[in-house]
CSV table of C-alpha atoms and ligand atoms in Angstrom, one decimal:
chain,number,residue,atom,x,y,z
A,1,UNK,CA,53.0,-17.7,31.4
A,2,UNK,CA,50.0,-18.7,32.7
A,3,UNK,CA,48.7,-14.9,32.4
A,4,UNK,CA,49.8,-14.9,28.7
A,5,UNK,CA,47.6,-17.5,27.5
A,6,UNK,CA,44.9,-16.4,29.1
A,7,UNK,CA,45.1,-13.3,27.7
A,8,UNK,CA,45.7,-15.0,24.4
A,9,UNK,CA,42.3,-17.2,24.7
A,10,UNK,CA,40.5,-14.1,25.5
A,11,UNK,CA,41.7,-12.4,22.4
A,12,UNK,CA,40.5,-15.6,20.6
A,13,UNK,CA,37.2,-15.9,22.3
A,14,UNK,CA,36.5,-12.0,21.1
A,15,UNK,CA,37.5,-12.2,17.4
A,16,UNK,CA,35.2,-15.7,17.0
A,17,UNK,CA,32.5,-13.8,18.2
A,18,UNK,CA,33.3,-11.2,15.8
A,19,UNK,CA,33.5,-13.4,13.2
A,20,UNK,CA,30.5,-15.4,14.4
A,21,UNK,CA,28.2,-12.4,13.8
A,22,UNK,CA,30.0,-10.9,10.7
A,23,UNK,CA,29.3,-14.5,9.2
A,24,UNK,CA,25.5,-14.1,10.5
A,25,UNK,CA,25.5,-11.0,8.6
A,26,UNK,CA,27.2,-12.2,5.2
A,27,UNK,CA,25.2,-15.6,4.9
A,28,UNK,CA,22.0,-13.3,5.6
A,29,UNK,CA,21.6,-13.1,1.2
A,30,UNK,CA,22.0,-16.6,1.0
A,31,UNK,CA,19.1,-19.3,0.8
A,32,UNK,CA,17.6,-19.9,3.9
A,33,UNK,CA,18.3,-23.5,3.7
A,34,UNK,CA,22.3,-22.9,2.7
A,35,UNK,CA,21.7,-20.3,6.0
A,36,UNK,CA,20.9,-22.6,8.3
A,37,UNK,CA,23.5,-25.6,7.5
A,38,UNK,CA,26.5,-22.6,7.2
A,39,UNK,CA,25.8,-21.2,10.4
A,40,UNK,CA,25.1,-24.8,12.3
A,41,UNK,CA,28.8,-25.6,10.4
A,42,UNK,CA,30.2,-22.6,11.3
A,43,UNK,CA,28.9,-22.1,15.1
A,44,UNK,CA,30.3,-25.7,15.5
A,45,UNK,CA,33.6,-25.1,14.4
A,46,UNK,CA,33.5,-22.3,16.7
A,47,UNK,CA,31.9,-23.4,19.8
A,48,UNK,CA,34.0,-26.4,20.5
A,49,UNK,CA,37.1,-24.8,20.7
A,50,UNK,CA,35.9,-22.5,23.1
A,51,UNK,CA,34.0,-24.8,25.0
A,52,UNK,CA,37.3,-26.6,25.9
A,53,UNK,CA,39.1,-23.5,26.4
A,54,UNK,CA,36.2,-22.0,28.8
A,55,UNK,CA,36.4,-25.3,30.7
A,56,UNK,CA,40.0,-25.6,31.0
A,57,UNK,CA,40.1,-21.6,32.1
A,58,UNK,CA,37.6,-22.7,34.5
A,59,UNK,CA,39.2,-25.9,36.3
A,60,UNK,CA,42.5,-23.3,36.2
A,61,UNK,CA,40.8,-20.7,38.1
A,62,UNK,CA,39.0,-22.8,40.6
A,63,UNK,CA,41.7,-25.8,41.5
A,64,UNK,CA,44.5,-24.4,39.7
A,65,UNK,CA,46.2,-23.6,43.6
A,66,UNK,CA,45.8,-26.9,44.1
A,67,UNK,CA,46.2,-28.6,41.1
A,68,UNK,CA,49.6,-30.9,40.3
A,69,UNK,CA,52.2,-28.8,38.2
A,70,UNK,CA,51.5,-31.7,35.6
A,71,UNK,CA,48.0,-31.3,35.2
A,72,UNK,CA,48.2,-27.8,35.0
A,73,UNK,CA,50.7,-27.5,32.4
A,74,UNK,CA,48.2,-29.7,30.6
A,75,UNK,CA,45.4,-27.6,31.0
A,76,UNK,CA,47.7,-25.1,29.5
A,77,UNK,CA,48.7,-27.0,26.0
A,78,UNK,CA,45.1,-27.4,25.6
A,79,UNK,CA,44.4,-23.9,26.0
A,80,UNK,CA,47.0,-23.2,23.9
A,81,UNK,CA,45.9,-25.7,21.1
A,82,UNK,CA,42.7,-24.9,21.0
A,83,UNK,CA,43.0,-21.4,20.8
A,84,UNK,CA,45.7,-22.2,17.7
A,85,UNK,CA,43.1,-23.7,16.4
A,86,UNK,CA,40.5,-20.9,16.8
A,87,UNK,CA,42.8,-18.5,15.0
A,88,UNK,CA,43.7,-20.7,12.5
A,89,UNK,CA,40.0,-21.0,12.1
A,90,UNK,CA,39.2,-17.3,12.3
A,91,UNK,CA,41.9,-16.5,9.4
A,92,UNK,CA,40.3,-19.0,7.2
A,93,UNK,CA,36.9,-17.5,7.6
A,94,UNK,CA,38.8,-13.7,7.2
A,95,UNK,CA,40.5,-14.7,4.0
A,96,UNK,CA,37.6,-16.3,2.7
A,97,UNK,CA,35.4,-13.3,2.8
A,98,UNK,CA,38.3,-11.3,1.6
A,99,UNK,CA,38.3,-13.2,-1.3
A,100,UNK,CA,34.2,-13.3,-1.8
A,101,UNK,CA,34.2,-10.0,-1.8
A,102,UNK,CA,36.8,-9.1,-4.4
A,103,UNK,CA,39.4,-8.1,-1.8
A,104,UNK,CA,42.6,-9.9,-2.4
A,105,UNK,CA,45.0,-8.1,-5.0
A,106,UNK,CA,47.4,-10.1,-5.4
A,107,UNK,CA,50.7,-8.9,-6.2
A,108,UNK,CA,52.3,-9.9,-9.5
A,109,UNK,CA,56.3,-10.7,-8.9
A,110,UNK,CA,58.4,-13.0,-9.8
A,111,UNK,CA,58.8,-15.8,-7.7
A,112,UNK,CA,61.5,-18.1,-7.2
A,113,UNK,CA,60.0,-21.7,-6.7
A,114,UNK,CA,62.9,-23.5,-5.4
A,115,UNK,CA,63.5,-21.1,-2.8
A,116,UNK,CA,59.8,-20.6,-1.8
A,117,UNK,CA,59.6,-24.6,-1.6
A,118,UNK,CA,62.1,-24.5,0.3
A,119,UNK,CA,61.0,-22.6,2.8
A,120,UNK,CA,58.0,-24.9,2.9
A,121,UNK,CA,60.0,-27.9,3.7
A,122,UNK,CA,61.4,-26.0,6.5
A,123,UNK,CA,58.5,-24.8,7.9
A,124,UNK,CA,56.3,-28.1,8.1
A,125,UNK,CA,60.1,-29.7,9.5
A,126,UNK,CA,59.3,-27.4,12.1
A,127,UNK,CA,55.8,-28.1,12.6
A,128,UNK,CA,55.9,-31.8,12.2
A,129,UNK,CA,59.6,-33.5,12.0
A,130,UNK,CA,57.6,-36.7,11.1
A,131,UNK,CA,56.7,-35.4,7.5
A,132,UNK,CA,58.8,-36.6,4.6
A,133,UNK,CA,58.7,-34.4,1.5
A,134,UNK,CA,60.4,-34.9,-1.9
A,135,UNK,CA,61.0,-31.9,-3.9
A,136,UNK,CA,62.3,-31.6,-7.5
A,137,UNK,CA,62.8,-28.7,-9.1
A,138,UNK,CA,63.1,-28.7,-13.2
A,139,UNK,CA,66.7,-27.6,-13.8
A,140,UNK,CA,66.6,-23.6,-15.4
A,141,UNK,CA,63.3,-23.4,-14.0
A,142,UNK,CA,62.6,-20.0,-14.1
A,143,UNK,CA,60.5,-17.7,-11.4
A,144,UNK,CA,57.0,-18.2,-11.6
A,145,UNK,CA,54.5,-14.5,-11.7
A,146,UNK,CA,52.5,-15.2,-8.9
A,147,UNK,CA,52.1,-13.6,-5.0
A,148,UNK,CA,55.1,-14.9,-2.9
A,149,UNK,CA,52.7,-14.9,0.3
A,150,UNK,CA,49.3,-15.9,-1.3
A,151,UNK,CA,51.3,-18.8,-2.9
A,152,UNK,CA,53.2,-20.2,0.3
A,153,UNK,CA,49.8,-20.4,1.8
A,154,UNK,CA,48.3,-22.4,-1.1
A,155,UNK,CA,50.9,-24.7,-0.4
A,156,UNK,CA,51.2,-24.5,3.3
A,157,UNK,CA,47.5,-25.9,2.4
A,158,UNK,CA,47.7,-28.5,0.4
A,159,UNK,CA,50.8,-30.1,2.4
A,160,UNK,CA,48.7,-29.7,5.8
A,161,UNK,CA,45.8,-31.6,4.0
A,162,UNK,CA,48.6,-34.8,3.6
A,163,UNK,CA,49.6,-34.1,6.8
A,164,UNK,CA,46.1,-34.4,8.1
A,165,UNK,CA,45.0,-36.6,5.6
A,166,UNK,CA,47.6,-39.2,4.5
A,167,UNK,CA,49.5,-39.3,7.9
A,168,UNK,CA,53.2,-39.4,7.9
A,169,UNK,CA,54.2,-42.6,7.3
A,170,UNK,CA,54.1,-42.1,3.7
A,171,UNK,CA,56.2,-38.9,1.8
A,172,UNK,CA,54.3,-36.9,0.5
A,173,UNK,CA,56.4,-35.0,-3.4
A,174,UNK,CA,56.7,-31.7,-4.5
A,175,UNK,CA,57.7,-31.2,-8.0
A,176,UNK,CA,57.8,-27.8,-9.6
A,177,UNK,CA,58.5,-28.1,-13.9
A,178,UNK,CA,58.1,-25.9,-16.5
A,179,UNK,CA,55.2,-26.2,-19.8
A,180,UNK,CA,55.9,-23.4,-22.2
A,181,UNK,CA,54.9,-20.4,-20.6
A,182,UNK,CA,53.6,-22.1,-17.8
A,183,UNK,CA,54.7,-22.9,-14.5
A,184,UNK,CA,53.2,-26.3,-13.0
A,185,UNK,CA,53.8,-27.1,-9.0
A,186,UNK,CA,51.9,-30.1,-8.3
A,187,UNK,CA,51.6,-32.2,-4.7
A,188,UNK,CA,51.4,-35.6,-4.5
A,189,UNK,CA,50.7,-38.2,-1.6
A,190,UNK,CA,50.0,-41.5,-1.2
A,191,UNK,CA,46.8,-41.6,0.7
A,192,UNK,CA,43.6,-43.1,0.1
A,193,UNK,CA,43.2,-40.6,-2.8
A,194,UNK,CA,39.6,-38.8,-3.1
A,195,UNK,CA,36.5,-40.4,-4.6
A,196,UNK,CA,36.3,-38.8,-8.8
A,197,UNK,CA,32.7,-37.4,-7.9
A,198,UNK,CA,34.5,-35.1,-5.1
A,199,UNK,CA,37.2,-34.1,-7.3
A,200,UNK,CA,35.6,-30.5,-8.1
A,201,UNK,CA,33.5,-30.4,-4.8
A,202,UNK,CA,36.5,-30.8,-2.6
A,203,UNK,CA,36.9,-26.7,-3.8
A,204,UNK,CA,33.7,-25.6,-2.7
A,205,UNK,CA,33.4,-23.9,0.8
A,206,UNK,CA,32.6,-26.2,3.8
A,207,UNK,CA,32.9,-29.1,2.0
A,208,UNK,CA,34.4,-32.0,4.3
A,209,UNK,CA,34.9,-35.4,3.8
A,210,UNK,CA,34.5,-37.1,7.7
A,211,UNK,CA,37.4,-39.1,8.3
A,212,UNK,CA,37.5,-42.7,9.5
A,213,UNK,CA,36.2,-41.8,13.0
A,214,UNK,CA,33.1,-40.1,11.7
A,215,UNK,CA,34.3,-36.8,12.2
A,216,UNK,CA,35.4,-34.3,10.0
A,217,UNK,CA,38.9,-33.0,10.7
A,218,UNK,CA,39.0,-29.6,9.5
A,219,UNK,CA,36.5,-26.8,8.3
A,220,UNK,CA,36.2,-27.2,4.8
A,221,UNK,CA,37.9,-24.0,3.6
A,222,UNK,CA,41.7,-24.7,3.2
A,223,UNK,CA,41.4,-25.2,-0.7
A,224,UNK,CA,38.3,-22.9,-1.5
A,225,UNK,CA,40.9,-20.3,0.0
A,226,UNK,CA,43.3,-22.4,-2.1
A,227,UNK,CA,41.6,-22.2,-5.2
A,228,UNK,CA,40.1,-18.5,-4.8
A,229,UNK,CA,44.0,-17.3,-4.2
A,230,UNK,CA,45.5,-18.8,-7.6
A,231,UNK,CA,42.2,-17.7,-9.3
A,232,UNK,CA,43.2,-14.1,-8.3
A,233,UNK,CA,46.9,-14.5,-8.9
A,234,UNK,CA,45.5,-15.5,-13.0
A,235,UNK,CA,46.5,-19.9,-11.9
A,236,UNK,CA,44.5,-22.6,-12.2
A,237,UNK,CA,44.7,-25.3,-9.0
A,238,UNK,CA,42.8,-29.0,-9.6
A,239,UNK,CA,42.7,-32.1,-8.3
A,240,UNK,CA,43.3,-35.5,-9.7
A,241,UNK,CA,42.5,-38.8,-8.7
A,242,UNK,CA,42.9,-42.5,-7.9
A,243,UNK,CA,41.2,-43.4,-10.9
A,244,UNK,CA,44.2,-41.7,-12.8
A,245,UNK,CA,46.4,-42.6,-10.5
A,246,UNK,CA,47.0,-45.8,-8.6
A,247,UNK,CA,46.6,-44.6,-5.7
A,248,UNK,CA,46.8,-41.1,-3.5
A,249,UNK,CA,46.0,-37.3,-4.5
A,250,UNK,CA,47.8,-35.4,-6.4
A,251,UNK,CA,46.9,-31.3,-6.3
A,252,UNK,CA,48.1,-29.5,-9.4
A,253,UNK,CA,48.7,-25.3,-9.8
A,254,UNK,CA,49.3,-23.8,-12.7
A,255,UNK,CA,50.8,-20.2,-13.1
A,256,UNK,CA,52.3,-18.3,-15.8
A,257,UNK,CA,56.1,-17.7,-15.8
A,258,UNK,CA,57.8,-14.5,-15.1
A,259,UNK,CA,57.2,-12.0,-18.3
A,260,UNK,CA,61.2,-11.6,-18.8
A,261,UNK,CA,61.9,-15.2,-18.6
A,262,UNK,CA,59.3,-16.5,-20.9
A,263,UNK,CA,60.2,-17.3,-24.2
B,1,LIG,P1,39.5,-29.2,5.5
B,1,LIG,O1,40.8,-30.0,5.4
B,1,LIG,O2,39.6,-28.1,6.5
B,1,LIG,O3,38.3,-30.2,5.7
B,1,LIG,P2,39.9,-28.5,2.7
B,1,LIG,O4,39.1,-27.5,1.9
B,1,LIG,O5,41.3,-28.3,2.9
B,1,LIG,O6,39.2,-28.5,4.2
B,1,LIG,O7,39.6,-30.0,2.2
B,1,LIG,C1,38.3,-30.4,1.8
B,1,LIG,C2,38.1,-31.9,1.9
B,1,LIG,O8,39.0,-32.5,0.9
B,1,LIG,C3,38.7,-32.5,3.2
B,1,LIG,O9,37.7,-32.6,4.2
B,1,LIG,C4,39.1,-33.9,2.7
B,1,LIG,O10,38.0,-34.8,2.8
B,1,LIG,C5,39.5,-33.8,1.3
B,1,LIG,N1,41.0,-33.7,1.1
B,1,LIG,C6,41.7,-32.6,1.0
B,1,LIG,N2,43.0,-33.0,0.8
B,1,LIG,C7,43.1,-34.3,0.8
B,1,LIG,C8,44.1,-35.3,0.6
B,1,LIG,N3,45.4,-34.9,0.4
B,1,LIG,N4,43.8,-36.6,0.6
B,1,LIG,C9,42.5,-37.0,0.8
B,1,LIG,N5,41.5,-36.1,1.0
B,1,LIG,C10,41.7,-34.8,1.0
């Protein structure tokens, strides 16, 4: 086991500084200034992972002989969530320069919401049995024309953000309904909400709100990817606020129906 997550954090350590230098290398036509904050941003999110993993290999290697099973198996989980995190991190850097450079084709099928949502349900049970989520689905609602894939990972994104964002004490609602032609999937928690001047910048890459501790708790590109995804698939994905709402954040796509259902 031991062996196996090493080898794992290895792999890790490798692709970030892969991406590390490919990032050098694509921020190079940007302003200098926008240069120099990215890559601080970036070699952050980068280096702090694998400073805990390096240490953690470290303490294994030297004491690990002598080291309580306990504190070894934690050494392990934090090896093993950091380097989650690293990959996690690494994807959202790949898919966002997939999408900046015109990359992502996304397919055009019909999807089946209810199904695809859930899935979704199932998969954050899995991750975190703590989450509530409501879902209602418009009866008749037919499939939307969207990427199955690209879509789930929208989603997968904007339900992490409550997750991270709201906590679990409160459900967060998924409602999927039907406006003409159009299909509307729209995710709602009851959070703090997000300030109206943030509403747009929330989309842009890197841009991160610090949480209550100071520190921001992610990397800024779950809904650029979001947004760049249902841009390609022909969707629209906004935000709305606490202004229009009491409270909380609700995320809103928009995608067309599938061709032979639409009337
Ligand atoms: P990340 O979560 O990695 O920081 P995102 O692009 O997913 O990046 O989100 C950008 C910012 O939008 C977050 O830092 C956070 O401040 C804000 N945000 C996103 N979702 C929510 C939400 N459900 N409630 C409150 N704020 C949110």
């Amino acid at each position: 086991q031991v062996t196996a997550v090493l080898e794992q954090a290895a792999i890790a350590i490798d692709r970030a500084r892969l991406v590390r230098e490919n990032a050098k290398a694509a921020v190079a036509q940007e302003g200098e200034k926008l240069q120099t904050a990215l890559l601080s941003s970036l070699s952050h999110d980068l280096r702090t992972p694998l400073a805990s993993i390096t240490g953690a290999v470290t303490t294994l290697r030297e004491l690990g002989e002598r080291m309580s099973p306990e504190t070894r198996a934690d050494l392990l989980v934090s090896i093993e969530e950091e380097t989650a995190r690293l990959t996690r991190f690494v994807g959202n850097l790949f898919d966002m320069t997939r999408i900046e450079s015109g990359m992502v084709k996304p397919k055009s099928e019909p999807v089946d919401l209810e199904a695809l949502v859930a899935g979704l349900v199932e998969r954050m049970g899995r991750l975190d049995g703590r989450l509530e989520i409501e879902t209602s689905i418009a009866q008749g609602m037919p499939p939307a024309l969207a990427d199955r894939d690209l879509l789930e990972q929208v989603l997968f994104n904007l339900l992490d953000n409550a997750r991270k964002y709201v906590g679990t004490e409160r459900p967060v609602s998924v409602y999927v309904r039907r406006e003409s032609e159009t299909a509307v999937i729209s995710v709602t928690d009851q959070g703090k909400g997000i300030p109206h001047e943030d509403l747009e910048a929330i989309f842009e890459k890197f841009h991160r709100r610090a949480k209550g501790d100071g520190r921001p708790a992610g990397t800024g590109l779950g809904l650029s990817i979001a947004r760049g995804f249902v841009t390609a698939m022909g969707g629209t994905i906004k935000a709305e606020s606490p202004a229009v709402r009491k409270r909380g954040s609700r995320f809103v796509i928009r995608l067309p129906v599938a061709a032979e259902t639409a009337r």
